[in-house]
CSV table of C-alpha atoms and ligand atoms in Angstrom, one decimal:
chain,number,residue,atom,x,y,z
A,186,UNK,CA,-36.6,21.2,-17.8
A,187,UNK,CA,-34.3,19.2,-18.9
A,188,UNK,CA,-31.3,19.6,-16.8
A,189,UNK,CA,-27.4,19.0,-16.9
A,190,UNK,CA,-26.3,18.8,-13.7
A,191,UNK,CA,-21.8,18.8,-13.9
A,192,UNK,CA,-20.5,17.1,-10.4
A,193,UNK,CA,-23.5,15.7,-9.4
A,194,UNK,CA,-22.1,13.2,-7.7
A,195,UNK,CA,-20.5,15.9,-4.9
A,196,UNK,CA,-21.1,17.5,-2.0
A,197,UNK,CA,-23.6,19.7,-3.0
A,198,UNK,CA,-24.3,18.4,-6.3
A,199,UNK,CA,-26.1,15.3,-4.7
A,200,UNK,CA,-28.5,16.7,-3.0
A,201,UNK,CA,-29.2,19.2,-5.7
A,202,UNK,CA,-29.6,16.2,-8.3
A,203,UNK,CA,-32.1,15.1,-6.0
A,204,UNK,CA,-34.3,18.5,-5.1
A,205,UNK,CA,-34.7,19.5,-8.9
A,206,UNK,CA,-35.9,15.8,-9.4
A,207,UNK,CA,-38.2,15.9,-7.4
A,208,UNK,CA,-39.6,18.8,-8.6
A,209,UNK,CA,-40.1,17.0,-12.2
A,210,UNK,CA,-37.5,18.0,-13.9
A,211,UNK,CA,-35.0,15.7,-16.2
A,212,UNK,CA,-32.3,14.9,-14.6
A,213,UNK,CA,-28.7,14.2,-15.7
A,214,UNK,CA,-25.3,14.2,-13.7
A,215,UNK,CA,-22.1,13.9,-15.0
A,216,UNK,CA,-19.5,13.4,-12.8
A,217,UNK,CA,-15.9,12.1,-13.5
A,218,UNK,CA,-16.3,10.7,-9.6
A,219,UNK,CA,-12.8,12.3,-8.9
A,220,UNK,CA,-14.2,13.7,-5.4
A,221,UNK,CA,-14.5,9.3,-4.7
A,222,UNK,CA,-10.8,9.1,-6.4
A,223,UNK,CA,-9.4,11.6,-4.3
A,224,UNK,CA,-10.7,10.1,-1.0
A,225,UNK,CA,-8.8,7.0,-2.2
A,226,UNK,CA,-5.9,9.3,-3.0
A,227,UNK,CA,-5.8,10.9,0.8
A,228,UNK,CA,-7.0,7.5,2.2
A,229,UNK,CA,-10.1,8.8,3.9
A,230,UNK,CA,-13.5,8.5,3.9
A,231,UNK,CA,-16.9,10.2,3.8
A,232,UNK,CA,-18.4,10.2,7.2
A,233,UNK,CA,-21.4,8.6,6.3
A,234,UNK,CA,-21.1,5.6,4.3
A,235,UNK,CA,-21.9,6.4,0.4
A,236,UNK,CA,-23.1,4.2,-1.9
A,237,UNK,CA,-22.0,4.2,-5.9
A,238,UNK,CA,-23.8,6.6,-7.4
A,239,UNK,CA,-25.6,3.6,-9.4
A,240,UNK,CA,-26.8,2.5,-6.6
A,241,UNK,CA,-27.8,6.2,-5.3
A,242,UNK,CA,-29.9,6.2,-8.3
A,243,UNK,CA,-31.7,3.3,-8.4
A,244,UNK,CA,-32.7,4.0,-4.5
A,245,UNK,CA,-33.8,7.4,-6.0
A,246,UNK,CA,-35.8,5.9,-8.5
A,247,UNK,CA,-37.1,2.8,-6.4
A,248,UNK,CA,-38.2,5.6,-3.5
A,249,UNK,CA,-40.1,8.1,-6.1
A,250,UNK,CA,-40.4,6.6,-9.4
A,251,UNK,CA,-38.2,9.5,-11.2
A,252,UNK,CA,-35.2,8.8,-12.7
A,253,UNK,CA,-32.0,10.3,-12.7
A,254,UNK,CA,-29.3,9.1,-15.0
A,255,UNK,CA,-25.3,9.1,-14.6
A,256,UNK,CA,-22.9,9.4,-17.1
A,257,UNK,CA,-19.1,8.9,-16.4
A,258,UNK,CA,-17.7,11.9,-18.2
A,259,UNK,CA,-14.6,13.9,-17.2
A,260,UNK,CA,-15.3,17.3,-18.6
A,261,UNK,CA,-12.0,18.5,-18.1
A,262,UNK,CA,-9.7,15.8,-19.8
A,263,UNK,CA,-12.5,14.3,-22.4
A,264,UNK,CA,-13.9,17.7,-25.0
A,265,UNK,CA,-14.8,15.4,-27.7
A,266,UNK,CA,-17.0,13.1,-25.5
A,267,UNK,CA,-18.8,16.2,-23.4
A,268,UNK,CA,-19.5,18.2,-26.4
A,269,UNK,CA,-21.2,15.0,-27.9
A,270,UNK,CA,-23.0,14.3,-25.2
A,271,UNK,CA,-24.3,18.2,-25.0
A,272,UNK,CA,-24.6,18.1,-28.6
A,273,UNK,CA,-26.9,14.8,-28.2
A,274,UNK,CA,-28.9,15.7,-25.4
A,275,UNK,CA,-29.2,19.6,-25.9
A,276,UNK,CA,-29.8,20.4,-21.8
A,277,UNK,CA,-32.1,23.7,-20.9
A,278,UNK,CA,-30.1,24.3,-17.9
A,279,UNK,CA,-26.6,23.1,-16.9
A,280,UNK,CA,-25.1,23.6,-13.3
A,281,UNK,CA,-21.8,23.3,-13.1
A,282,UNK,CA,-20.5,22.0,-9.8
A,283,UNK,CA,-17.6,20.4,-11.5
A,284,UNK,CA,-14.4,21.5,-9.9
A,285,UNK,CA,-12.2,20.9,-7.2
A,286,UNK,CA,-13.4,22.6,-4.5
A,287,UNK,CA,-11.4,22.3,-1.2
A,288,UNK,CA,-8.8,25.3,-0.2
A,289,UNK,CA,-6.1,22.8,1.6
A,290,UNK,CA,-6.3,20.4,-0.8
A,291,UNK,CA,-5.5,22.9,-3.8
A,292,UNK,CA,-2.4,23.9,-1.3
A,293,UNK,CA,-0.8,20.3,-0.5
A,294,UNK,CA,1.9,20.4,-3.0
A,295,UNK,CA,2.7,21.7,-6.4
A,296,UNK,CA,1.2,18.6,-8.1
A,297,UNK,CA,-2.1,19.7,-6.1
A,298,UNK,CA,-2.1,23.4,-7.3
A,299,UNK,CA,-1.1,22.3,-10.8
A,300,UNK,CA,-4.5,19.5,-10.7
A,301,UNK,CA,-6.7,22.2,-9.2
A,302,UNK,CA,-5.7,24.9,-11.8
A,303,UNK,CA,-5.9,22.4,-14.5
A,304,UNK,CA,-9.0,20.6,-14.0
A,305,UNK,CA,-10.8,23.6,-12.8
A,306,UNK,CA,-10.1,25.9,-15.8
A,307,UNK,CA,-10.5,23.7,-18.6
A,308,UNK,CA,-13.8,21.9,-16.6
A,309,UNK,CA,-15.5,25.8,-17.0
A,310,UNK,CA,-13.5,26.5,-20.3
A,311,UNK,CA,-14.7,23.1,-22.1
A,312,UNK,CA,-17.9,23.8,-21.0
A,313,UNK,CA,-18.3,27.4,-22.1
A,314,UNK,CA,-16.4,26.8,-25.7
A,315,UNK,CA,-18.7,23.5,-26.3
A,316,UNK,CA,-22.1,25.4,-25.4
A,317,UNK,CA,-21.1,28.7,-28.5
A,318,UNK,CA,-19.6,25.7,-30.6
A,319,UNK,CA,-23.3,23.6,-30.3
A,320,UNK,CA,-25.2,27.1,-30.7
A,321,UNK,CA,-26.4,26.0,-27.1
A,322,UNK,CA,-28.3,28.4,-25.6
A,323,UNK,CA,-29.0,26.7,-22.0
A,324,UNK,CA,-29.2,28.6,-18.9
A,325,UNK,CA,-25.5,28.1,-17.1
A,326,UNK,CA,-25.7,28.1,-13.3
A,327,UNK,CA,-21.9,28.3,-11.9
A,328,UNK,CA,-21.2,27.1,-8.1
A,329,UNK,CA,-18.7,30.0,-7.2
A,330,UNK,CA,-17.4,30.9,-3.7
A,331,UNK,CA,-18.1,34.2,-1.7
A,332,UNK,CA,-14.2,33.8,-1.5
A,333,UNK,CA,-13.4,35.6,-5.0
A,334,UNK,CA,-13.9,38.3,-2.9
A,335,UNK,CA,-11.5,37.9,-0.3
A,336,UNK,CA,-12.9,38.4,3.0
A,337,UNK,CA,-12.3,42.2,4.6
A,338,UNK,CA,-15.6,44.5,3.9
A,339,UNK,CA,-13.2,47.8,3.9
A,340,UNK,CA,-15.8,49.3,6.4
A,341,UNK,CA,-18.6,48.7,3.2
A,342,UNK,CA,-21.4,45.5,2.5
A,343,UNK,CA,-19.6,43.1,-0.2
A,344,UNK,CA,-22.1,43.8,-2.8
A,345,UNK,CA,-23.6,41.0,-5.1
A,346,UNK,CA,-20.7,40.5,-7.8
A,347,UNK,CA,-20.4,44.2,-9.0
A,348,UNK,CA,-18.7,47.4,-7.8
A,349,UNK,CA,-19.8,50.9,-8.6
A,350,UNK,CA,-16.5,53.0,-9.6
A,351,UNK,CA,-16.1,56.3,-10.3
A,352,UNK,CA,-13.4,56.8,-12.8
A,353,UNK,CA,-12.2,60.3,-13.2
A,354,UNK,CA,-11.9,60.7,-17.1
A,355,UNK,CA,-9.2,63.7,-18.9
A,356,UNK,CA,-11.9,65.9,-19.3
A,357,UNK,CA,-12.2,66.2,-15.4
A,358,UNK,CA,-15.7,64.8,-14.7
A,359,UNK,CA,-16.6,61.6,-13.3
A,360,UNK,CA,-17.7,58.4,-15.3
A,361,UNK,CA,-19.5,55.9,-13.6
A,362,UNK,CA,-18.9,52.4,-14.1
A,363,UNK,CA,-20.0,48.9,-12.3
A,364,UNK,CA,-16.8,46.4,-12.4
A,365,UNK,CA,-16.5,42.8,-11.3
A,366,UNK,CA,-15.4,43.4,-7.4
A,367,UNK,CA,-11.9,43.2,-7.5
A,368,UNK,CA,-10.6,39.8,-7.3
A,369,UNK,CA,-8.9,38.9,-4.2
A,370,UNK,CA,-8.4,34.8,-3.7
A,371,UNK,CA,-6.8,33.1,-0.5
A,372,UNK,CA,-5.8,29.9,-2.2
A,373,UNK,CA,-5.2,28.6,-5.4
A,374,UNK,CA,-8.8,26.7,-5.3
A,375,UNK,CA,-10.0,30.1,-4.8
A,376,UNK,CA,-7.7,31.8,-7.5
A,377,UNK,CA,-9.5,28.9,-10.1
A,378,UNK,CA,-13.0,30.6,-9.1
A,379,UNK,CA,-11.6,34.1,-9.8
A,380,UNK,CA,-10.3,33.2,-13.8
A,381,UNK,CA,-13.9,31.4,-13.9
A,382,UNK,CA,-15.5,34.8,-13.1
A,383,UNK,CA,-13.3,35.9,-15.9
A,384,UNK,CA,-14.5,33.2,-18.6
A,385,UNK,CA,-17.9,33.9,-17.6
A,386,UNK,CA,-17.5,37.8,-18.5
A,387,UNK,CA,-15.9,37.2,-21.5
A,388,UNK,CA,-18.7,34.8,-23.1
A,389,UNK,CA,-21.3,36.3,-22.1
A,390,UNK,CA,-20.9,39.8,-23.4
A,391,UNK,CA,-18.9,38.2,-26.8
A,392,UNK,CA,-21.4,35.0,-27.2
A,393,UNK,CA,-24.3,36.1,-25.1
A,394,UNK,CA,-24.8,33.1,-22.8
A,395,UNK,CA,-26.9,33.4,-20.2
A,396,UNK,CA,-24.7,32.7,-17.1
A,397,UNK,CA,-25.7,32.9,-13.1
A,398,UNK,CA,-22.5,32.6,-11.1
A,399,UNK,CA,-23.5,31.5,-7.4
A,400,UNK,CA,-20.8,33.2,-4.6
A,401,UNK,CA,-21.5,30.5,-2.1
A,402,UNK,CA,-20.7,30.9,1.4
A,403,UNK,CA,-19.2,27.6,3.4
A,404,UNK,CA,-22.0,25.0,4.1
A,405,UNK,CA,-22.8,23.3,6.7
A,406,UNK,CA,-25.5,20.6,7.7
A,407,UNK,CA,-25.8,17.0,5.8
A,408,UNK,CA,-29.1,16.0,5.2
A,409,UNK,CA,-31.8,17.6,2.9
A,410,UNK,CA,-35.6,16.8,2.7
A,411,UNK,CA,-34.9,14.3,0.2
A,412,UNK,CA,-31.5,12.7,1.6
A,413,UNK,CA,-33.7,12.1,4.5
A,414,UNK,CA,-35.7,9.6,2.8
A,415,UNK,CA,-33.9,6.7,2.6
A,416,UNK,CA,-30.8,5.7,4.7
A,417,UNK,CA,-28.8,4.9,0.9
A,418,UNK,CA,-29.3,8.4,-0.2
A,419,UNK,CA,-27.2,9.9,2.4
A,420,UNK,CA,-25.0,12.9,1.7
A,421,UNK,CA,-21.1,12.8,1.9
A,422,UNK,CA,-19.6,13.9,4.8
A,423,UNK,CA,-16.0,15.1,4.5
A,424,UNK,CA,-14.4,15.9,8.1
A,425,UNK,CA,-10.8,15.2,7.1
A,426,UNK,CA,-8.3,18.0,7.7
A,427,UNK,CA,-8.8,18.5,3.5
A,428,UNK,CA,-11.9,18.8,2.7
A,429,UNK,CA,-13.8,19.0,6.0
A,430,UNK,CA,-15.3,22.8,6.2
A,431,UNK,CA,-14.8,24.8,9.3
A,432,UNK,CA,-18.6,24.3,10.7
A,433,UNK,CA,-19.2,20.7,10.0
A,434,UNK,CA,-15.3,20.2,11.4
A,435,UNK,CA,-16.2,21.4,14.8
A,436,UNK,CA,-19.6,19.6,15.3
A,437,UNK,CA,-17.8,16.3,14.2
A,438,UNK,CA,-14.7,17.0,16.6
A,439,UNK,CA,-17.2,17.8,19.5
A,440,UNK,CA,-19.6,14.1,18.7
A,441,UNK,CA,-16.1,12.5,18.9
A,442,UNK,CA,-15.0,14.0,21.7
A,443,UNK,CA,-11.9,15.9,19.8
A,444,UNK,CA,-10.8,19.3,21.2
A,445,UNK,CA,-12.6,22.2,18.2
A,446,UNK,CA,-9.4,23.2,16.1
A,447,UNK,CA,-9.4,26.7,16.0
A,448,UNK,CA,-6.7,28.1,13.4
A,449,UNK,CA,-4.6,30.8,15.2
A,450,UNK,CA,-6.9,33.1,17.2
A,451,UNK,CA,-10.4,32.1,15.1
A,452,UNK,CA,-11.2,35.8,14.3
A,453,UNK,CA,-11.4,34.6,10.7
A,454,UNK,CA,-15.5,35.9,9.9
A,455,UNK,CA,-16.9,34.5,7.4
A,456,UNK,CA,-20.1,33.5,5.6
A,457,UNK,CA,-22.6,31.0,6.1
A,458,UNK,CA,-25.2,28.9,4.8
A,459,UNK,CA,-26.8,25.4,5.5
A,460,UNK,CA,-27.0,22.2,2.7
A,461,UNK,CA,-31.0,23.0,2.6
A,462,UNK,CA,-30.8,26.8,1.6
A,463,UNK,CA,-27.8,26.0,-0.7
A,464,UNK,CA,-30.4,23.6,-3.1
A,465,UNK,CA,-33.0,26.2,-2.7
A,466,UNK,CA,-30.7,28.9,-4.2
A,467,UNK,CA,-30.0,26.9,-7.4
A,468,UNK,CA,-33.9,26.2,-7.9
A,469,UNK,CA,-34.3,30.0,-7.5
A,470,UNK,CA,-31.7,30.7,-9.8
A,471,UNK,CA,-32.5,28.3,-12.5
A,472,UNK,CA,-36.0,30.1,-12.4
A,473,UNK,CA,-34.6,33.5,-12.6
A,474,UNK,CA,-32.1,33.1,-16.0
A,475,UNK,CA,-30.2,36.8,-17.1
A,476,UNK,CA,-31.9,37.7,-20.6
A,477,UNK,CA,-29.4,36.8,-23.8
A,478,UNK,CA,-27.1,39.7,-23.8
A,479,UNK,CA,-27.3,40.3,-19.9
A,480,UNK,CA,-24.1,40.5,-18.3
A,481,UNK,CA,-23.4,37.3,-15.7
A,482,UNK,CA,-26.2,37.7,-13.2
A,483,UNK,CA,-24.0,37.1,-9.6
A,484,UNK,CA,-26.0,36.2,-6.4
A,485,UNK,CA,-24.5,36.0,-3.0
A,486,UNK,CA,-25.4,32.7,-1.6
A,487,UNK,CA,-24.9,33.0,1.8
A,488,UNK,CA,-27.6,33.7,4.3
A,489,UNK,CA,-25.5,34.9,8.2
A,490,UNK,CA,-22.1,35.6,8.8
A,491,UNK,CA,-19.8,34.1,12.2
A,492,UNK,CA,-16.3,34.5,13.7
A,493,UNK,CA,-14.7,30.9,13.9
A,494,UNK,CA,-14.0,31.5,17.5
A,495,UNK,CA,-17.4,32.2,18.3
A,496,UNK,CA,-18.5,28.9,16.1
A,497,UNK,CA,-16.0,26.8,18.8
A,498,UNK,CA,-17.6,28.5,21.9
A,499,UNK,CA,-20.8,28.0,21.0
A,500,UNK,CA,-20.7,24.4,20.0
A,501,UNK,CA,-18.5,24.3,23.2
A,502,UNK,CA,-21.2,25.6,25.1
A,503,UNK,CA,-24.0,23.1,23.1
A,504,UNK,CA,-21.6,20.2,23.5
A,505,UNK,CA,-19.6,20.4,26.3
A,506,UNK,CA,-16.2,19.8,23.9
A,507,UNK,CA,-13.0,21.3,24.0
A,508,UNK,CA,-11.5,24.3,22.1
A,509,UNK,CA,-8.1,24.0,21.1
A,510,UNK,CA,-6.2,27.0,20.0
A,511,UNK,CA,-4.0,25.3,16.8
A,512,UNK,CA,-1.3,27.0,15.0
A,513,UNK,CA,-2.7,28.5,11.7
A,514,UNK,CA,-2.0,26.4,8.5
A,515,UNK,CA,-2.9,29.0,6.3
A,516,UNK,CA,-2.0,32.6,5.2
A,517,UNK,CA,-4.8,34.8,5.5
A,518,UNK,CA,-5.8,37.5,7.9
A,519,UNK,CA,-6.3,36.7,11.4
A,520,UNK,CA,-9.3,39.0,12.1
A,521,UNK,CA,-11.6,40.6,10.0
A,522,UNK,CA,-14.8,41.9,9.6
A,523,UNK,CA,-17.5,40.4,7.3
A,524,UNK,CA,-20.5,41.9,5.9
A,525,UNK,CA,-22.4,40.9,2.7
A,526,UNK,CA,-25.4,41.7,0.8
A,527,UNK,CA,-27.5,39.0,0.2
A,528,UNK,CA,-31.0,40.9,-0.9
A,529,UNK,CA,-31.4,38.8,-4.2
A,530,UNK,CA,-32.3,35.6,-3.2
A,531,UNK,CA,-34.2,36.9,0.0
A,532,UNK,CA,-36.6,38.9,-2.4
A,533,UNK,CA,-37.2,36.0,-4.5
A,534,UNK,CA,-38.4,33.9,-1.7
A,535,UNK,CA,-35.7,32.4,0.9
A,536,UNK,CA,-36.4,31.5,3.9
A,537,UNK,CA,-32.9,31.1,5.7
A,538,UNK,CA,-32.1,28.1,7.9
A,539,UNK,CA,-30.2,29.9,10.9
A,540,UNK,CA,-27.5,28.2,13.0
A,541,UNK,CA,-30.1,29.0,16.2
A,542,UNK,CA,-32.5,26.5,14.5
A,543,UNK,CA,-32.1,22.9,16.2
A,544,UNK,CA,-30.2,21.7,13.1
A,545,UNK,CA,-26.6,22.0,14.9
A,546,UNK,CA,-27.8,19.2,17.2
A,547,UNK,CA,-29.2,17.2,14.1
A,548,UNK,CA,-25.6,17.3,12.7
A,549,UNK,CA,-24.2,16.1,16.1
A,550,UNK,CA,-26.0,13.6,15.6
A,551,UNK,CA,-25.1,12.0,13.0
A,552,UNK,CA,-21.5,12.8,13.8
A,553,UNK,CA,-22.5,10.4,16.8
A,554,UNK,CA,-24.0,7.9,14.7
A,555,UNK,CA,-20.9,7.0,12.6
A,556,UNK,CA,-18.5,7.8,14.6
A,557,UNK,CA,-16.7,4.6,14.3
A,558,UNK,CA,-16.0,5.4,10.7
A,559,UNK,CA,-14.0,8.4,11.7
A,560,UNK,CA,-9.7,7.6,11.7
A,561,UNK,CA,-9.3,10.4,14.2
A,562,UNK,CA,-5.3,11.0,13.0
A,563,UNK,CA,-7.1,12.8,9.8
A,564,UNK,CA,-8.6,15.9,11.7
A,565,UNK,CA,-5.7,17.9,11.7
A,566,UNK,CA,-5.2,20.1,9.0
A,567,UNK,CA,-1.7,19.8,8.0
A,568,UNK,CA,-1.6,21.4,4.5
A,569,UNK,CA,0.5,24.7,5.1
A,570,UNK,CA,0.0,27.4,2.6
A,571,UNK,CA,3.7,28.8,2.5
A,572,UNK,CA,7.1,26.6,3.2
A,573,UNK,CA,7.9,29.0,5.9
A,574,UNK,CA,5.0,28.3,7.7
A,575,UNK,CA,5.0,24.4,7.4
A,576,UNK,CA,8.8,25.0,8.7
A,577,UNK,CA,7.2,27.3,11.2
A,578,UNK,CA,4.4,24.4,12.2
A,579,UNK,CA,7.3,21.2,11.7
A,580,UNK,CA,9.4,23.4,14.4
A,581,UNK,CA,6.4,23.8,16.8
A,582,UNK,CA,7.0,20.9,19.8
A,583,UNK,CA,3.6,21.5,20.9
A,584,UNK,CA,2.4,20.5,17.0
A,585,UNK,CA,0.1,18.9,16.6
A,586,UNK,CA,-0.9,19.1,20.1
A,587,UNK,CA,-3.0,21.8,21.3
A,588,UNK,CA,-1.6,25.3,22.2
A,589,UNK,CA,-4.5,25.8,24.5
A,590,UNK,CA,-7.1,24.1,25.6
A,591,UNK,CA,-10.1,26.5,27.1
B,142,LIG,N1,-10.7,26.8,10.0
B,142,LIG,C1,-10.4,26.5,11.4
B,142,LIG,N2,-10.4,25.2,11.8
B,142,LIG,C2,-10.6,24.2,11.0
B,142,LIG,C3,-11.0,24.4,9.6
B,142,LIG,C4,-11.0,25.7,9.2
B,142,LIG,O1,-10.2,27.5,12.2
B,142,LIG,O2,-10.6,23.1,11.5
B,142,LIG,C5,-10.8,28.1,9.5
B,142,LIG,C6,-9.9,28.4,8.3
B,142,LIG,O3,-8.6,28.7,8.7
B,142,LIG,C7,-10.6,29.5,7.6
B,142,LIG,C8,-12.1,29.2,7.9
B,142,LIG,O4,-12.1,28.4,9.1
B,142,LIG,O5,-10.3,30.7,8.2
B,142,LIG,C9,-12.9,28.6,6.8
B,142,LIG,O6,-12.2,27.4,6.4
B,142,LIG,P1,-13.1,26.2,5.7
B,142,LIG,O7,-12.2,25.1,5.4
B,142,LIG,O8,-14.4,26.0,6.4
B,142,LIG,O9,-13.5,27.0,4.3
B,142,LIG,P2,-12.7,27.3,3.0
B,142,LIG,O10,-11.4,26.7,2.9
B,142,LIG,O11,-12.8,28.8,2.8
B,142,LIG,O12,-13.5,26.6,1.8
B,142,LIG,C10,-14.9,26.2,1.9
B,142,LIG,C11,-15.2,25.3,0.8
B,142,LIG,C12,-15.1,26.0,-0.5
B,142,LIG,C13,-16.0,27.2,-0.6
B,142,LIG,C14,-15.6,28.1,0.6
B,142,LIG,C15,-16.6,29.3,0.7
B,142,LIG,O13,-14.4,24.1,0.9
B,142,LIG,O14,-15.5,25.1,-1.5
B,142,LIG,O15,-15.8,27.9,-1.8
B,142,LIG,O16,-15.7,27.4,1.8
B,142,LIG,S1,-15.9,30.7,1.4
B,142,LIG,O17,-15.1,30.3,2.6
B,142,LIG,O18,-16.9,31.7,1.7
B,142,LIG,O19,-14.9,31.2,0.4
């Protein structure tokens, strides 16, 4: 297949690029390379040291002979250009990766919630309007977050996409209906993923595109079997306060000897799933397209669920590090629950990477290995999602010291 792959450049765009490649099929990215911009922008770095993505694809091609090629498009500033260039090069599939994806980041400041809204709603809108425009008819694959969801399981499993509702109609009986699950975001990166669900619904039941929208859980890990085979094919590493996700956050803090920042009491649950199992997903999607005329096919892509708290003791327990109990920067609930039903992608053929398997220690690791690249005054998380709790957090003498240290 010949395959369109928008933000390939990313997180889990990279590695991605490189499974489906190696599986024989055409590969394209397109990546405006804002992820590198915005490192510049917040003057951090990946952990592991990244090469252009030139480079990254002439190691690609050097290591296994297939090639993947890069073109610098921004798909949410530059129409005209992406439409030619899916108008030129007509893709099968196209997995869109292309958004801003970190939480904090979306939260910084007003400029950051106006970039995130912007960027992420015309990136998905530009991409839906061009494929009706060219007649397209390629399989979309969206990368959305479990997230849209919110996080509280109301005593129920968080079924894959859809709700069944009653609704009780005038004439007294009960119609029976399946609707999006209410949409329930915890940040304005979120909220973007939410109005995606939206423009998804909309052109597929008025333009019949085929559409799979992925509700990914947070990953964790770094390498996958082909990052592994050469040291200039590394994945990114983010561990910043930013765009650092919980998981990898801690196993970094604890190969750098930096006390586990826990937000508020750490009985935030949520879902799961490793950088290995999160490529695997998009090959099973892309080889499971809805019919034309299907409504958007919605897979849960997570594969176990953990409480942060218990995340920190264990890694405390693996590691030897410190937990430190830090004031929480954002607004959401401080407990809850977490179930979710993840039955699709187990019947087609997952095999989940657990937390229990050896790869936490792998990730330590590398964590160990560049350590010397991390600026240690960047792990904090300091983007507060309401002024009255970055007045609350300003206020705090012990901030950003630790509350308590166990
Ligand atoms: N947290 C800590 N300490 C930290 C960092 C985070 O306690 O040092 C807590 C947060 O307060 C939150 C939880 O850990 O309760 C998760 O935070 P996160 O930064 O790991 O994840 P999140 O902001 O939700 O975003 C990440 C990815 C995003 C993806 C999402 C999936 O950045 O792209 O969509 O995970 S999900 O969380 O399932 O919505």
């Amino acid at each position: 297949m010949k395959i369109a792959i928008l933000g390939g450049d990313g997180f889990v765009g990279w590695p991605t690029s490189l499974h489906l490649s190696s599986l024989g099929h055409d590969v394209h990215i397109i990546d405006s390379l804002s992820r590198r911009w915005i490192d510049a922008e917040l003057g951090v770095q990946s952990l592991t040291p990244m090469d252009s993505i030139q480079e990254r694809t002439r190691i690609w091609k050097q290591e296994t002979g297939h090639t993947i090629q890069f073109h610098l498009i921004d798909i949410a500033e530059h129409y005209e250009v992406f439409k030619a260039w899916l108008s030129d090069n007509r893709p099968d599939a196209i997995i869109h990766f292309a958004e801003q994806r970190a939480a904090p980041y979306s939260m910084k400041s007003d400029q950051h919630k106006n970039y995130t809204v912007t960027n992420n709603v015309n990136a998905t809108h530009h991409l839906l309007n061009a494929m009706v425009e060219l007649d397209l008819d390629a399989h979309l694959v969206h990368l959305g977050t479990m997230g849209v969801y919110g996080y509280s399981n109301v005593g129920a499993a968080i079924p894959e996409g859809y709700l069944d509702v009653g609704v009780e109609t005038l004439s007294g009986t009960t119609a029976n209906q399946q609707i999006l699950y209410p949409a329930n975001p915890g940040s304005i990166y979120h909220m973007t993923k939410c109005l995606d669900q939206l423009l998804f619904q909309f052109y597929a039941k008025n333009d019949g595109l085929r559409i799979t929208d992925l509700h990914q859980g947070i990953v964790w890990g770094t390498h996958t079997d082909q990052t592994r085979r050469h040291k200039q094919l590394i994945n990114r590493f983010d561990y910043d306060g930013d765009y650092g996700t919980v998981l990898n956050r801690f196993l970094i803090q604890a190969a750098i000897g930096y006390p586990l920042t826990v937000h508020g009491t750490g009985g935030q649950t949520r879902a799961f799933i490793h950088i290995q199992d999160s490529v695997r997903c998009i090959e099973l999607a892309l080889q499971n397209p809805p019919d034309t005329g299907d409504r958007v096919k919605v897979f849960n892509q997570m594969t176990e669920t953990h409480r942060v708290r218990d995340l920190a003791e264990l890694i405390s327990r693996l590691t030897g590090a410190k937990v430190a109990y830090l004031p929480n920067p954002r607004k959401e609930a401080a407990e809850n629950d977490l179930v979710v039903e993840n039955k699709q992608f187990l019947e087609l053929g997952l095999d989940p990477i657990r937390l229990e398997d050896g790869l936490l220690e792998e990730v330590v690791d590398v964590a160990k290995a560049f350590a010397y690249r991390v600026d240690r005054s960047r792990v904090p998380a300091v983007s507060a999602w309401t002024r009255d709790i970055a007045t609350e957090i300003e206020h705090d003498p012990e901030h950003p010291r630790l509350k308590s240290v166990s």
